[in-house]
Amino acid sequence: VVLGQEVCAVEEVRDEVRIHCHQRCFRAQWAVVTVSLGVLQSRPSFLQLPEKPLQRLEMCHYNKLLLNVSESAAARFPVFTDLVSHHFWQLFNYWPLTGKPLLSLATLSAEAEKLTDEEALEAACGLLTLAKHEIRASHFTRWGRVPWACGSYSVSSKDAEWDDIRALLLATEEGRIKVAGEHTHEEHQGGFHAAYLSGKRAAQEVWEGFQAVA
């Protein structure tokens, strides 16, 4: 396990895989690439994949504004509340289920990531009629701005073809570089199950490759 090494590119050269970092190059017989779809899209030279299927898939901007509030404030809301807002569309309240005074406001808007923490809090206070002294702490996720994620999870765009995910897999089927991650599973795309199952599939492909050349 090597930490603190940013990978610039992964390539297959004859009978080995080369993982290029800024100051080092690692060599292996096989590699499984699990970086997000957003990273693959933002860095086309990272791994050679079919351009059109790659770009027709999208990373969504599902984010949450988490509010730790007073017990009296949490008790005012049901578990779910639909919101009418440019940025936030739903409130989830943990208080009735767990006894923890935690509110979660969900957003799918890329524009919402541009809000400062203060602006997000102001919007939440206005939507929920909360006084600022009722908020003990807050945290706003901005997955689109995380360089190793570039979004929260993948979705198929309106222009996507039915076999775009399969096209990504076929591009690495015969090589020593395999891809895994939620964006590489057709049935459960976008979810934890997709990440887990795609990892099992990639590991099986590597194992079969080892056996074929043994």
Short mmCIF file of C-alpha atoms in Angstrom, two decimals:
data_model
loop_
_atom_site.label_atom_id
_atom_site.label_comp_id
_atom_site.label_asym_id
_atom_site.label_seq_id
_atom_site.Cartn_x
_atom_site.Cartn_y
_atom_site.Cartn_z
CA VAL A 1 0.00 0.00 0.00
CA VAL A 2 1.52 3.29 -1.13
CA LEU A 3 -0.08 6.51 0.09
CA GLY A 4 0.47 10.10 -0.99
CA GLN A 5 1.05 9.28 -4.65
CA GLU A 6 -1.17 11.07 -7.17
CA VAL A 7 -1.65 8.95 -10.27
CA CYS A 8 -1.32 10.86 -13.54
CA ALA A 9 -1.99 8.05 -16.02
CA VAL A 10 -2.38 4.30 -16.30
CA GLU A 11 -1.25 2.52 -19.46
CA GLU A 12 -0.66 -0.99 -20.72
CA VAL A 13 2.72 -1.57 -22.33
CA ARG A 14 3.21 -5.04 -23.80
CA ASP A 15 2.84 -7.51 -20.93
CA GLU A 16 2.69 -5.06 -18.02
CA VAL A 17 0.74 -2.12 -16.65
CA ARG A 18 2.48 1.14 -15.81
CA ILE A 19 1.01 3.50 -13.23
CA HIS A 20 2.56 6.91 -13.72
CA CYS A 21 2.78 9.24 -10.73
CA HIS A 22 4.48 12.64 -10.56
CA GLN A 23 7.83 11.29 -9.38
CA ARG A 24 7.51 7.51 -9.67
CA CYS A 25 6.31 4.85 -12.06
CA PHE A 26 4.88 1.62 -10.66
CA ARG A 27 4.77 -1.57 -12.72
CA ALA A 28 2.37 -4.47 -12.32
CA GLN A 29 1.01 -7.37 -14.30
CA TRP A 30 -2.57 -6.20 -13.87
CA ALA A 31 -4.42 -3.16 -12.54
CA VAL A 32 -7.96 -2.37 -11.46
CA VAL A 33 -8.87 1.31 -11.87
CA THR A 34 -11.64 2.43 -9.51
CA VAL A 35 -11.53 6.21 -9.84
CA SER A 36 -14.88 7.93 -10.33
CA LEU A 37 -16.50 8.70 -13.66
CA GLY A 38 -15.97 12.39 -12.93
CA VAL A 39 -12.22 11.93 -12.66
CA LEU A 40 -12.10 9.92 -15.89
CA GLN A 41 -14.05 12.67 -17.66
CA SER A 42 -11.98 15.53 -16.28
CA ARG A 43 -8.67 13.82 -17.13
CA PRO A 44 -9.10 12.07 -20.53
CA SER A 45 -5.41 11.13 -20.65
CA PHE A 46 -5.68 9.20 -17.37
CA LEU A 47 -6.98 6.04 -19.05
CA GLN A 48 -7.79 5.32 -22.68
CA LEU A 49 -11.55 4.72 -22.91
CA PRO A 50 -14.15 5.31 -25.67
CA GLU A 51 -14.78 9.06 -25.65
CA LYS A 52 -18.47 9.20 -26.60
CA PRO A 53 -19.81 6.66 -24.08
CA LEU A 54 -17.63 8.25 -21.39
CA GLN A 55 -18.99 11.73 -22.04
CA ARG A 56 -22.64 10.66 -22.39
CA LEU A 57 -22.65 9.50 -18.78
CA GLU A 58 -22.80 12.22 -16.14
CA MET A 59 -21.87 12.83 -12.54
CA CYS A 60 -24.75 14.26 -10.53
CA HIS A 61 -24.45 16.90 -7.81
CA TYR A 62 -26.38 15.30 -5.00
CA ASN A 63 -25.26 17.13 -1.88
CA LYS A 64 -26.51 17.61 1.65
CA LEU A 65 -26.59 20.50 4.07
CA LEU A 66 -26.45 18.89 7.50
CA LEU A 67 -27.69 20.87 10.49
CA ASN A 68 -27.21 19.95 14.11
CA VAL A 69 -30.06 21.85 15.75
CA SER A 70 -31.65 22.15 19.17
CA GLU A 71 -34.03 19.38 20.25
CA SER A 72 -36.97 21.78 20.26
CA ALA A 73 -36.21 22.80 16.65
CA ALA A 74 -35.87 19.19 15.48
CA ALA A 75 -39.16 18.24 17.09
CA ARG A 76 -41.03 20.71 14.85
CA PHE A 77 -40.47 18.70 11.66
CA PRO A 78 -41.72 15.31 10.40
CA VAL A 79 -39.31 12.76 8.96
CA PHE A 80 -39.75 14.02 5.37
CA THR A 81 -40.64 17.51 4.19
CA ASP A 82 -40.75 18.53 0.52
CA LEU A 83 -39.23 21.96 -0.01
CA VAL A 84 -39.92 24.60 -2.64
CA SER A 85 -36.55 26.18 -3.27
CA HIS A 86 -34.13 26.94 -6.07
CA HIS A 87 -31.44 24.90 -4.30
CA PHE A 88 -32.92 22.45 -1.78
CA TRP A 89 -35.77 20.08 -2.59
CA GLN A 90 -36.24 17.88 0.48
CA LEU A 91 -35.66 17.82 4.22
CA PHE A 92 -34.95 14.63 6.14
CA ASN A 93 -35.24 14.75 9.93
CA TYR A 94 -33.38 12.13 11.99
CA TRP A 95 -35.02 13.17 15.27
CA PRO A 96 -38.22 11.03 15.07
CA LEU A 97 -36.19 7.93 14.12
CA THR A 98 -32.98 8.18 16.13
CA GLY A 99 -33.55 10.84 18.75
CA LYS A 100 -30.67 12.84 17.29
CA PRO A 101 -31.44 16.49 16.42
CA LEU A 102 -30.00 16.31 12.91
CA LEU A 103 -31.62 17.81 9.81
CA SER A 104 -30.47 17.02 6.27
CA LEU A 105 -31.40 19.24 3.32
CA ALA A 106 -30.84 17.59 -0.06
CA THR A 107 -29.92 19.32 -3.30
CA LEU A 108 -29.29 18.16 -6.86
CA SER A 109 -28.29 21.59 -8.11
CA ALA A 110 -24.73 22.18 -9.29
CA GLU A 111 -25.36 25.86 -8.60
CA ALA A 112 -25.89 25.08 -4.92
CA GLU A 113 -22.22 24.14 -4.61
CA LYS A 114 -21.34 27.78 -5.28
CA LEU A 115 -23.09 28.86 -2.09
CA THR A 116 -20.84 29.84 0.78
CA ASP A 117 -21.50 28.19 4.13
CA GLU A 118 -23.13 31.40 5.30
CA GLU A 119 -25.37 31.62 2.24
CA ALA A 120 -26.42 27.98 2.60
CA LEU A 121 -27.28 28.52 6.27
CA GLU A 122 -29.26 31.64 5.45
CA ALA A 123 -31.24 29.75 2.80
CA ALA A 124 -31.94 26.91 5.25
CA CYS A 125 -33.07 29.28 7.99
CA GLY A 126 -35.47 30.95 5.57
CA LEU A 127 -36.89 27.68 4.28
CA LEU A 128 -37.35 26.07 7.69
CA THR A 129 -38.08 29.22 9.70
CA LEU A 130 -35.15 28.49 11.96
CA ALA A 131 -33.44 31.04 14.15
CA LYS A 132 -29.67 31.00 13.86
CA HIS A 133 -29.25 30.35 17.57
CA GLU A 134 -31.13 27.05 17.06
CA ILE A 135 -28.32 25.76 14.81
CA ARG A 136 -25.42 24.31 16.76
CA ALA A 137 -23.25 23.17 13.86
CA SER A 138 -23.48 22.63 10.11
CA HIS A 139 -21.71 20.92 7.25
CA PHE A 140 -22.35 21.33 3.51
CA THR A 141 -21.01 18.66 1.14
CA ARG A 142 -19.74 19.82 -2.25
CA TRP A 143 -18.84 16.63 -4.08
CA GLY A 144 -18.37 18.39 -7.41
CA ARG A 145 -15.44 20.30 -5.92
CA VAL A 146 -13.69 17.26 -4.48
CA PRO A 147 -10.84 16.55 -6.96
CA TRP A 148 -10.89 12.78 -6.42
CA ALA A 149 -14.68 12.59 -6.92
CA CYS A 150 -15.81 15.39 -9.27
CA GLY A 151 -19.44 14.70 -8.35
CA SER A 152 -21.44 12.44 -6.06
CA TYR A 153 -22.35 9.47 -8.29
CA SER A 154 -22.96 8.71 -11.96
CA VAL A 155 -26.21 8.87 -13.89
CA SER A 156 -27.14 8.30 -17.52
CA SER A 157 -27.81 11.56 -19.34
CA LYS A 158 -30.78 12.11 -21.66
CA ASP A 159 -28.43 11.53 -24.59
CA ALA A 160 -26.98 8.28 -23.24
CA GLU A 161 -27.10 5.09 -25.28
CA TRP A 162 -28.37 1.89 -23.70
CA ASP A 163 -24.97 0.23 -23.99
CA ASP A 164 -22.65 3.06 -22.90
CA ILE A 165 -21.57 1.30 -19.70
CA ARG A 166 -21.04 -1.93 -21.60
CA ALA A 167 -18.89 -0.06 -24.11
CA LEU A 168 -16.56 1.04 -21.30
CA LEU A 169 -16.23 -2.55 -20.12
CA LEU A 170 -15.66 -3.93 -23.61
CA ALA A 171 -12.82 -1.45 -24.11
CA THR A 172 -10.87 -3.09 -21.28
CA GLU A 173 -12.11 -6.66 -21.71
CA GLU A 174 -9.01 -8.01 -23.46
CA GLY A 175 -6.41 -5.91 -21.68
CA ARG A 176 -4.57 -5.98 -18.38
CA ILE A 177 -6.30 -2.85 -17.09
CA LYS A 178 -9.77 -3.44 -15.63
CA VAL A 179 -12.27 -0.81 -14.52
CA ALA A 180 -14.60 -0.94 -11.54
CA GLY A 181 -16.84 1.45 -9.63
CA GLU A 182 -20.53 2.27 -9.51
CA HIS A 183 -20.34 3.81 -12.99
CA THR A 184 -19.37 0.42 -14.49
CA HIS A 185 -22.43 -1.58 -13.38
CA GLU A 186 -25.54 -1.44 -15.54
CA GLU A 187 -28.12 -2.75 -13.08
CA HIS A 188 -27.19 -0.84 -9.93
CA GLN A 189 -25.44 2.22 -11.38
CA GLY A 190 -25.03 4.99 -8.83
CA GLY A 191 -25.25 2.80 -5.75
CA PHE A 192 -23.03 1.01 -3.24
CA HIS A 193 -24.08 -2.38 -4.63
CA ALA A 194 -22.74 -1.35 -8.04
CA ALA A 195 -19.35 -0.46 -6.58
CA TYR A 196 -19.14 -3.74 -4.65
CA LEU A 197 -20.33 -6.00 -7.48
CA SER A 198 -18.14 -4.31 -10.07
CA GLY A 199 -15.14 -4.81 -7.80
CA LYS A 200 -15.90 -8.52 -7.57
CA ARG A 201 -16.28 -8.70 -11.35
CA ALA A 202 -12.95 -6.92 -11.96
CA ALA A 203 -11.15 -9.14 -9.43
CA GLN A 204 -12.54 -12.23 -11.18
CA GLU A 205 -11.33 -10.92 -14.53
CA VAL A 206 -7.83 -10.40 -13.15
CA TRP A 207 -7.82 -13.88 -11.60
CA GLU A 208 -8.90 -15.44 -14.89
CA GLY A 209 -6.18 -13.46 -16.65
CA PHE A 210 -3.53 -14.82 -14.29
CA GLN A 211 -4.73 -18.35 -14.89
CA ALA A 212 -4.70 -17.88 -18.67
CA VAL A 213 -1.02 -16.86 -18.74
CA ALA A 214 0.15 -19.21 -16.00
#
